[in-house]
Coordinates of C-alpha atoms in Angstrom, one line a residue:
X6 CA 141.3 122.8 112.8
X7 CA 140.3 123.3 109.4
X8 CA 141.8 127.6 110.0
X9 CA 144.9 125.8 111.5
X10 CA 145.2 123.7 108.1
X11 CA 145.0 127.2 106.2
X12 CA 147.9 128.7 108.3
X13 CA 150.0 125.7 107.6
X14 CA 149.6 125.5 103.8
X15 CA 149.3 129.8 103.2
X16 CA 146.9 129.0 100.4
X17 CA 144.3 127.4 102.2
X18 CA 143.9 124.5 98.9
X19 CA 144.1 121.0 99.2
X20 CA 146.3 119.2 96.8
X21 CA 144.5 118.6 93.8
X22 CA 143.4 114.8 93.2
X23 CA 146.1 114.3 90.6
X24 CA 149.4 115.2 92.3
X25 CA 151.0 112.1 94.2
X26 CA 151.4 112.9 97.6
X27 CA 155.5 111.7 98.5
X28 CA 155.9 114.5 101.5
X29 CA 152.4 114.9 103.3
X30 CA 154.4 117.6 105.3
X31 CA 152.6 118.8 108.5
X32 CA 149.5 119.9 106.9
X33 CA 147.1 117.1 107.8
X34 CA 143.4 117.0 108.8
X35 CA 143.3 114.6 111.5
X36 CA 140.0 112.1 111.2
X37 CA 138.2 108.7 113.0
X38 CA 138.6 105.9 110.3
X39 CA 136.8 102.2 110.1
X40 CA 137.1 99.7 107.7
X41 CA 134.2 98.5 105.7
X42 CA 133.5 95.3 105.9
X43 CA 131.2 92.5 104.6
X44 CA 128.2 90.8 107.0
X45 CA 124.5 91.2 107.1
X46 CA 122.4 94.3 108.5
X47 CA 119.9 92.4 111.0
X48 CA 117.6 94.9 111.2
X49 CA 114.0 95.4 113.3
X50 CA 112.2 98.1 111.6
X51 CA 109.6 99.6 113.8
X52 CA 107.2 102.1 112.3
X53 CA 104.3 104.2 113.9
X54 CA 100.7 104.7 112.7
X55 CA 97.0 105.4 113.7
X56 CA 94.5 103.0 113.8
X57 CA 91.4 103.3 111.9
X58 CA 88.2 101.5 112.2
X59 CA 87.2 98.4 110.0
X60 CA 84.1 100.3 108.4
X61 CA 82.6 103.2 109.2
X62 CA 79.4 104.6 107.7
X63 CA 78.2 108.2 107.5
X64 CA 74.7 108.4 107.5
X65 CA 72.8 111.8 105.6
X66 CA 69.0 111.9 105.2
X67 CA 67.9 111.4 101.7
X68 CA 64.2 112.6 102.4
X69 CA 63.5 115.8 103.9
X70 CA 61.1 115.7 106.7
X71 CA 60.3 116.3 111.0
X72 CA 62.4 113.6 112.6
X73 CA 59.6 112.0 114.8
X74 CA 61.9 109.3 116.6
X75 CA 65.3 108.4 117.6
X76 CA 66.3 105.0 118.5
X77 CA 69.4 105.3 119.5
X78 CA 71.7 107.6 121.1
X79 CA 76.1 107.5 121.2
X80 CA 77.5 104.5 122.2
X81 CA 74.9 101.9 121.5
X82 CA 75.6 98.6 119.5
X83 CA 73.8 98.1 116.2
X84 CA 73.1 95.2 114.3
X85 CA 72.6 95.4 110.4
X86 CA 69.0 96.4 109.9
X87 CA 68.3 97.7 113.4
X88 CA 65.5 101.1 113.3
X89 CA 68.1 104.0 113.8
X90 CA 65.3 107.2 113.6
X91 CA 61.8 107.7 111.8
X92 CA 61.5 110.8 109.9
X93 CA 57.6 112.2 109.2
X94 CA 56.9 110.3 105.4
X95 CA 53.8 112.2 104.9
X96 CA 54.6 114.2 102.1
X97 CA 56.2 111.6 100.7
X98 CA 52.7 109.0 100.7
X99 CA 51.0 111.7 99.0
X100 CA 53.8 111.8 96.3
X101 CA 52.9 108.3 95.9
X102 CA 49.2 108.6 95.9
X103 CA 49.6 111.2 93.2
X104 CA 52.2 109.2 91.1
X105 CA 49.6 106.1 91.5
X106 CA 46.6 107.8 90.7
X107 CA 48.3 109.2 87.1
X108 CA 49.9 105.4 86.4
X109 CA 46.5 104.3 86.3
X110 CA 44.8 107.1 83.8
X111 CA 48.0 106.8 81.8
X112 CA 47.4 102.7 81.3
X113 CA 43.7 103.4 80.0
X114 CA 44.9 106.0 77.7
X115 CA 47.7 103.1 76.8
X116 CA 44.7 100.6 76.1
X117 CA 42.4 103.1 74.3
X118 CA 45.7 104.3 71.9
X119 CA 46.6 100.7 71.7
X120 CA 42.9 99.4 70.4
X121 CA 42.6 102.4 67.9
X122 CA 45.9 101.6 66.3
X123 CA 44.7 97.8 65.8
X124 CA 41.4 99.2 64.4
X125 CA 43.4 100.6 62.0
X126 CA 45.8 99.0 61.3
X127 CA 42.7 96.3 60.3
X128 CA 41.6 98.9 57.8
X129 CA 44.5 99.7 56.3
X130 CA 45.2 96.5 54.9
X131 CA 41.8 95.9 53.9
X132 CA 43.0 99.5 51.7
X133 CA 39.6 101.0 53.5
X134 CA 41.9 103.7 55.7
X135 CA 44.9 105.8 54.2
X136 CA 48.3 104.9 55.4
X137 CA 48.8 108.2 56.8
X138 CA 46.0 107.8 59.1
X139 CA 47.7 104.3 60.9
X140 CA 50.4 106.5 61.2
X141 CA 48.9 109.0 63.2
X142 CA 47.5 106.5 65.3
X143 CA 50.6 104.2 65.9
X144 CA 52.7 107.7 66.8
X145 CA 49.8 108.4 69.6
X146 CA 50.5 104.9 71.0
X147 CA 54.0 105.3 71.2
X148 CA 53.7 108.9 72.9
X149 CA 51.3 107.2 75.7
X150 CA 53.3 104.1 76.0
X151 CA 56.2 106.5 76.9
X152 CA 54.1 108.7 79.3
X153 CA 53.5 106.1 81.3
X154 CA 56.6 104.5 81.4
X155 CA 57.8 108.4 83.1
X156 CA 54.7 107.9 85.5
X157 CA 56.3 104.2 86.6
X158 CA 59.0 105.6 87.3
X159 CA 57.9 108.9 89.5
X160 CA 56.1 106.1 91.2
X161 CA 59.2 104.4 92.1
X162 CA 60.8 107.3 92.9
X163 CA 57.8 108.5 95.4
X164 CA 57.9 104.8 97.0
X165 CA 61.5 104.4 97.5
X166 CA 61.3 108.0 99.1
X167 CA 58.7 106.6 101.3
X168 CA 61.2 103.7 102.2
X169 CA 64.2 106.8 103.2
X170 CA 61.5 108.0 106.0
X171 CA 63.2 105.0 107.9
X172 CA 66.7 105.1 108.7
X173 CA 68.3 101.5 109.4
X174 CA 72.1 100.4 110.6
X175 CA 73.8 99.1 107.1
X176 CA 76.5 98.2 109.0
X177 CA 76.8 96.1 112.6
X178 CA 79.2 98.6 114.4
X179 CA 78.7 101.5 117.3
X180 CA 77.2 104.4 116.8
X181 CA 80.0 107.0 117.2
X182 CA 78.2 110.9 116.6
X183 CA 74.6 111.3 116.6
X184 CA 73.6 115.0 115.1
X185 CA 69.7 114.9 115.1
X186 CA 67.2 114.9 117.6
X187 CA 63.8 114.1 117.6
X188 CA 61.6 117.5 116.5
X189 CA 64.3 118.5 114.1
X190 CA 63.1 119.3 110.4
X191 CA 65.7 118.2 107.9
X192 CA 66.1 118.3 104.5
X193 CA 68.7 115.8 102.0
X194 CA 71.7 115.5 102.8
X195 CA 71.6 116.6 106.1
X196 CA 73.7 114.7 108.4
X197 CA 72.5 111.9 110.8
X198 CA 75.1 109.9 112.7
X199 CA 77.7 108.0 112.5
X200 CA 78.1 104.1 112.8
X201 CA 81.9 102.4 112.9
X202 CA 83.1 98.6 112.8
X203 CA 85.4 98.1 115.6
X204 CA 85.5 94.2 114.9
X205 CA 88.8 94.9 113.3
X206 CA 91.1 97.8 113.0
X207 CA 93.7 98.8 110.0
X208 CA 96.6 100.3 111.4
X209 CA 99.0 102.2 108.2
X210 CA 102.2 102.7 108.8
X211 CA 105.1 104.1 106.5
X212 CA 108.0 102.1 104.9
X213 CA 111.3 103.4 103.1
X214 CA 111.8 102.3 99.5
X215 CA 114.9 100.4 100.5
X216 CA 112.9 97.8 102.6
X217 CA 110.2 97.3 100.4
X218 CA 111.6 94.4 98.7
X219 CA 112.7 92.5 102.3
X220 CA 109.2 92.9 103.8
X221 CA 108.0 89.4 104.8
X222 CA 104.1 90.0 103.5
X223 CA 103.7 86.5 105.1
X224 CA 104.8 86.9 108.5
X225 CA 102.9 87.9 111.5
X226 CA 103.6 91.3 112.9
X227 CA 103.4 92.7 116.4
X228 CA 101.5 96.0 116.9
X229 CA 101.9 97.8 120.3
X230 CA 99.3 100.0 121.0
X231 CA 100.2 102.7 122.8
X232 CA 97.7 104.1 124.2
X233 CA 96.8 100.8 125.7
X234 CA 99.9 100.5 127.8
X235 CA 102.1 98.7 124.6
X236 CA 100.0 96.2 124.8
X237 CA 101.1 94.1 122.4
X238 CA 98.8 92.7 119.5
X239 CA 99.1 90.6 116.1
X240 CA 98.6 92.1 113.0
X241 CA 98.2 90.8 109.1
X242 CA 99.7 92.2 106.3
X243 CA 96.7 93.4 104.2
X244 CA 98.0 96.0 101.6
X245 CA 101.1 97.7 100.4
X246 CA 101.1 101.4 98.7
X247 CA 101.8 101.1 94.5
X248 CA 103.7 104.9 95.0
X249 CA 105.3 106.7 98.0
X250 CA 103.4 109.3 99.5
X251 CA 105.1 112.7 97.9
X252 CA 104.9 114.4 100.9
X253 CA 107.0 111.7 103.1
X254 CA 108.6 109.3 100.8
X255 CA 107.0 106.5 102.3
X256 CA 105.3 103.9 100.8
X257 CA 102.0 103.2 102.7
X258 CA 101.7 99.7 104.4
X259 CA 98.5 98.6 106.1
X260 CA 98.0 95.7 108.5
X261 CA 94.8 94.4 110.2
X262 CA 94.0 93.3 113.9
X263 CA 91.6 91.3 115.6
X264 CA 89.4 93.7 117.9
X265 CA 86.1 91.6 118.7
X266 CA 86.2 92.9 122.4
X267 CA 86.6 96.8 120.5
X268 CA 89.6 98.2 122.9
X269 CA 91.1 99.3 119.9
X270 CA 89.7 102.6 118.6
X271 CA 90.3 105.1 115.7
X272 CA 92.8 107.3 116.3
X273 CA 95.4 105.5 118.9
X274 CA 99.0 105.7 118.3
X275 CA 100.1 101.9 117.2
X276 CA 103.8 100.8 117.0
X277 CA 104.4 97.8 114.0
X278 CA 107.7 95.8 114.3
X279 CA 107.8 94.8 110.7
X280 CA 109.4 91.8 109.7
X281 CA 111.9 91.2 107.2
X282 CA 113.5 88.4 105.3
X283 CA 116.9 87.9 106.3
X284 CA 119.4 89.7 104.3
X285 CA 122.5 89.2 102.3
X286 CA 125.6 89.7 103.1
X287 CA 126.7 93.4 101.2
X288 CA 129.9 95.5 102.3
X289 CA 128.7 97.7 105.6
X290 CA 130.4 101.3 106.3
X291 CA 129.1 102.8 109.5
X292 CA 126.5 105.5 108.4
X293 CA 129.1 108.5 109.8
X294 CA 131.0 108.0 107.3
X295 CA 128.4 108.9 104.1
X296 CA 129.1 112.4 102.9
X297 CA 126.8 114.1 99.7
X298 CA 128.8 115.5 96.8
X299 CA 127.7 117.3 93.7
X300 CA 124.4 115.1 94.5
X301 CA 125.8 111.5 95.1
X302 CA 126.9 110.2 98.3
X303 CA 129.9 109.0 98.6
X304 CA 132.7 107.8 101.2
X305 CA 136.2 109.4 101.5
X306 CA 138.6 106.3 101.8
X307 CA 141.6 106.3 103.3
X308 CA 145.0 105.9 101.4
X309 CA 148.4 105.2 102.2
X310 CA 149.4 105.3 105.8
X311 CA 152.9 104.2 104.8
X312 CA 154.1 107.0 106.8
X313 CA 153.6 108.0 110.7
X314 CA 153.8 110.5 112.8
X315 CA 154.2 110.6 116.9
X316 CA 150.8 111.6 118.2
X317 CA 151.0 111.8 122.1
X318 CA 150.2 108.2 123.2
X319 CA 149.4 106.8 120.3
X320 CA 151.2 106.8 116.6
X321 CA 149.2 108.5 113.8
X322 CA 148.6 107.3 110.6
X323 CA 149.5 109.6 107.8
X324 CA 147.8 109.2 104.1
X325 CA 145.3 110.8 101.6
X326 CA 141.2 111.0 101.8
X327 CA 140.0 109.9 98.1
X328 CA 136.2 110.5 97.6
X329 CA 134.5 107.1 96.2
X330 CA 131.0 107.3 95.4
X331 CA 129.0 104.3 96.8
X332 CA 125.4 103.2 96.0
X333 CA 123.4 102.6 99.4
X334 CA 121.2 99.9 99.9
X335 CA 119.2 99.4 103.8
X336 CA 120.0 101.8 106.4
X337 CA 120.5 100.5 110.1
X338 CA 120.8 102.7 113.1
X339 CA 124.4 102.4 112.8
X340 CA 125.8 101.2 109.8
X341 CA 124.0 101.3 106.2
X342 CA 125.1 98.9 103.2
X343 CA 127.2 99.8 100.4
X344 CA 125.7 98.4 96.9
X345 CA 128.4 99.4 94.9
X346 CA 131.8 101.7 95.0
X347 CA 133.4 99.6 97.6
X348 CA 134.2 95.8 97.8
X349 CA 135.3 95.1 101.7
X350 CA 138.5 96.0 103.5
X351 CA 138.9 99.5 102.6
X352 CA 139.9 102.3 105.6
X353 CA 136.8 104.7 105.5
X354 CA 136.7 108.6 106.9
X355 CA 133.9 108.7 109.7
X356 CA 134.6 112.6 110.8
X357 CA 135.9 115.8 110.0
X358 CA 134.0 115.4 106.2
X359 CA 133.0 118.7 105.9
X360 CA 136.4 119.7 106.0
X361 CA 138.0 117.0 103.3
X362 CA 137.9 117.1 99.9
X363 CA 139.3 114.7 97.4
X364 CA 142.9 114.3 97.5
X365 CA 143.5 116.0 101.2
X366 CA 146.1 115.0 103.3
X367 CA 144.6 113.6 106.7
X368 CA 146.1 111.6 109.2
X369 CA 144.5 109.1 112.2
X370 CA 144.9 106.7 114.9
X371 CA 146.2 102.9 114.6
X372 CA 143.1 101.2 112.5
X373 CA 144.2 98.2 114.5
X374 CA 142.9 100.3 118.0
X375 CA 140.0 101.4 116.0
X376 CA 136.6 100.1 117.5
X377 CA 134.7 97.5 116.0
X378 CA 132.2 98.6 113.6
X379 CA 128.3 97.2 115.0
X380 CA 126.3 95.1 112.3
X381 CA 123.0 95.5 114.0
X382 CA 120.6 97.5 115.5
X383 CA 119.7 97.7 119.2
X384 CA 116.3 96.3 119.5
X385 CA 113.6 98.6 120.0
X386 CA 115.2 101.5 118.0
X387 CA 113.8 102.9 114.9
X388 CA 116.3 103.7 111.7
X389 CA 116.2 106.6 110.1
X390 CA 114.7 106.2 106.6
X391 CA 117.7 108.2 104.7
X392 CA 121.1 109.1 106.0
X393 CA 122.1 112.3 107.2
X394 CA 125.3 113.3 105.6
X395 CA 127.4 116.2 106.7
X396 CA 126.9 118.8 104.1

C-alpha cells in the first residue's frame, strides 16, 4: 500500500505538517481508528518466580581432622542442636594441653615480675634503689603480663577448636546434600552438608515500575505452584526491591508462604496474582495504537473526516494522521493509559503506523461501526511490562 501511495503522489512525500490539507486527493493511507476514552484499567497482574527456602545453612569444617561419625544422612529432619558428624579432635586436645601447660608458667612468671616490681618500688621511695632500676622492673612486668594474656588466648583458640570436632544443626530444617563420609580426612573449609528451612518459602517475583505505586502491600496474594498441579496457596507481602534489576527492569517483590507440611521446595515454578488498589479513571487508547518517534511514544490522531469517500460497503472517512506525544501510565493486555497528550474523545490511528508520518493523509471506516475499545484484561493473562510499538 505504502508503494501504491508513492505511485499516486510521484514523489513519494507526505505533506509536510504545515500545509492545510483542502483536497486530500486520492492519495490516502487507509487505517483502523478508535477513540480514546476515559475509564479505569482493572487489571490482574500475574507474575512468575521460584521459590526459595526460608533458611538454608551451608555447613564447612572449621577443624581439620578424620571424620569418625556421621549422624545423618539426606533427607533426615534436624532439630537445632542435633549431633550432625564427629570429626577426630585429637590434635586439637593436645593444642590445648600445650596452651594450658604455658598459661600456667606464664602466671608464675606474672607473680614473680609482679613481687619484684613491689620490692622495688618499696625501695625506691625509701631513695635506697635508683629510679632507673623500678623501671627496669615495672617494664619486665608489663612484657609478662602481656605474654600471658597471648597464652589465654591460644588457649581459647585451642578449646574452641576442640568444640569444631562436633558438628551440630544451627538450624531446625532437612538436610538437603551431605558431602562427607565417615573415614574422610578434611581440612577447614571443607564442605559438609547442607541443612534448609522448609517451614516457609519466599517466592520473588518481578514488577514493572508503572505498578509499583498500586501494589496493595496489605492484601493477601494467591501463589499457584506449578509444579504442584496450581495448587493454589496464600502468600504475604514481605519485601519490595529499592532499584530495578538492570538486567530486566523489574523491581524485585518477595512474598512468603506457609509450608509447615514442606511440599513446597526450592526451586518450583510459583505463579503470584498480585493485587492492586483500584485505579483512577485516566484516558485509555488501545495499546495498537502507540508508535515510538525520535524516542517518545506517541499516538497519530485522526483529524478531519469532513470529507468521504465510497469504499465498497461501507463509506470511508477521509482526514489527516497528526502525531501527539502521550505520556503512558499502566499497561493492560489491551489498552494502556494515557497520562498526558490526550484528554478523551479523540479518533486514534491503531494500524498502518509504520507507514504514517505527521501530517499524512489517511482515510478509514465509520468510527461509529468501529468496535468498542476493551477496558480490562481477560483474567488469567499476563501484561506485557512495556508496549511494543511498531518501529
Amino acid at each position: 500500500m505504502a508503494a501504491a501511495v508513492v505511485g499516486c503522489t510521484g514523489k513519494g512525500e507526505a505533506p509536510a505538517p504545515d500545509q492545510p490539507v483542502r483536497d486530500p486527493g486520492e492519495a490516502a493511507i487507509r487505517v483502523d481508528t478508535s477513540q480514546a476514552r476515559v475509564g479505569r484499567l482493572e487489571r490482574e497482574v500475574t507474575a512468575t518466580g521460584i521459590t526459595s527456602p526460608w533458611q538454608e545453612t551451608n555447613l564447612r569444617a572449621e577443624a581439620g581432622g578424620r571424620v569418625l561419625s556421621v549422624s545423618v544422612d539426606n533427607g533426615d529432619v534436624v532439630e537445632v542442636g542435633d549431633a550432625l558428624l564427629k570429626i577426630d579432635g585429637s590434635r586439637q586436645r593436645l593444642a590445648v594441653s600445650g596452651a594450658s601447660a604455658q598459661v600456667d608458667a606464664l602466671e608464675r612468671d606474672v607473680e614473680l615480675a609482679r613481687s619484684d616490681a613491689e620490692r622495688k618500688r618499696a625501695l625506691a621511695q625509701k631513695g635506697s634503689l635508683p629510679a632507673a632500676q623500678l623501671e627496669a622492673a615495672d617494664n619486665r612486668l608489663e612484657r609478662a603480663e602481656a605474654a600471658l594474656a597471648g597464652a589465654k588466648a591460644n588457649l581459647g583458640s585451642a578449646r574452641r577448636s576442640t568444640r569444631d570436632t562436633r558438628i551440630t544443626a544451627p538450624i531446625a530444617g532437612i538436610v538437603a546434600r551431605r558431602v562427607v563420609d565417615q573415614g574422610d580426612v578434611i581440612g577447614p573449609g571443607t564442605p559438609l552438608l547442607d541443612v534448609v528451612d522448609l517451614s516457609k518459602v519466599r517466592v520473588q517475583v518481578g514488577l514493572a515500575g508503572s505498578e509499583i505505586g498500586r501494589l496493595d502491600q496489605e492484601a493477601e496474594a494467591q501463589a499457584r505452584i506449578e509444579d504442584l498441579g496450581g495448587e493454589a496457596v496464600a502468600a504475604r507481602f514481605a519485601a519490595l526491591a529499592p532499584s530495578a534489576d538492570p538486567m530486566t527492569g523489574l523491581f524485585t517483590v518477595e512474598y512468603h508462604v506457609d509450608n509447615a507440611d514442606a511440599r513446597i521446595r526450592g526451586g518450583m515454578v510459583a505463579t503470584v496474582e498480585l493485587p492492586l488498589r483500584k485505579a483512577r479513571e485516566q484516558v485509555l487508547v488501545p495499546r495498537s495504537s502507540l508508535t515510538r518517534r525520535g524516542g517518545q511514544l506517541a499516538v497519530f490522531v485522526f483529524e478531519g473526516g469532513d470529507e468521504s469517500t465510497p469504499g465498497g460497503e461501507a463509506q470511508l472517512d477521509r482526514g489527516v494522521a497528526r502525531l501527539v506525544p502521550v505520556r503512558v501510565g499502566a499497561y493492560g493486555d489491551a489498552v494502556v493509559e494515557i497520562l498526558g497528550g490526550l484528554e478523551g474523545g479523540e479518533r486514534v490511528v491503531t494500524s498502518a503506523l509504520h507507514a504514517l508520518a505527521d501530517g499524512v493523509i489517511v482515510e478509514s471506516g465509520d468510527p461509529k461501526a468501529a468496535a468498542p475499545m476493551p477496558l480490562a484484561n481477560a483474567p488469567g493473562q499476563t501484561p506485557d511490562p512495556a508496549p511494543a510499538p511498531t518501529p
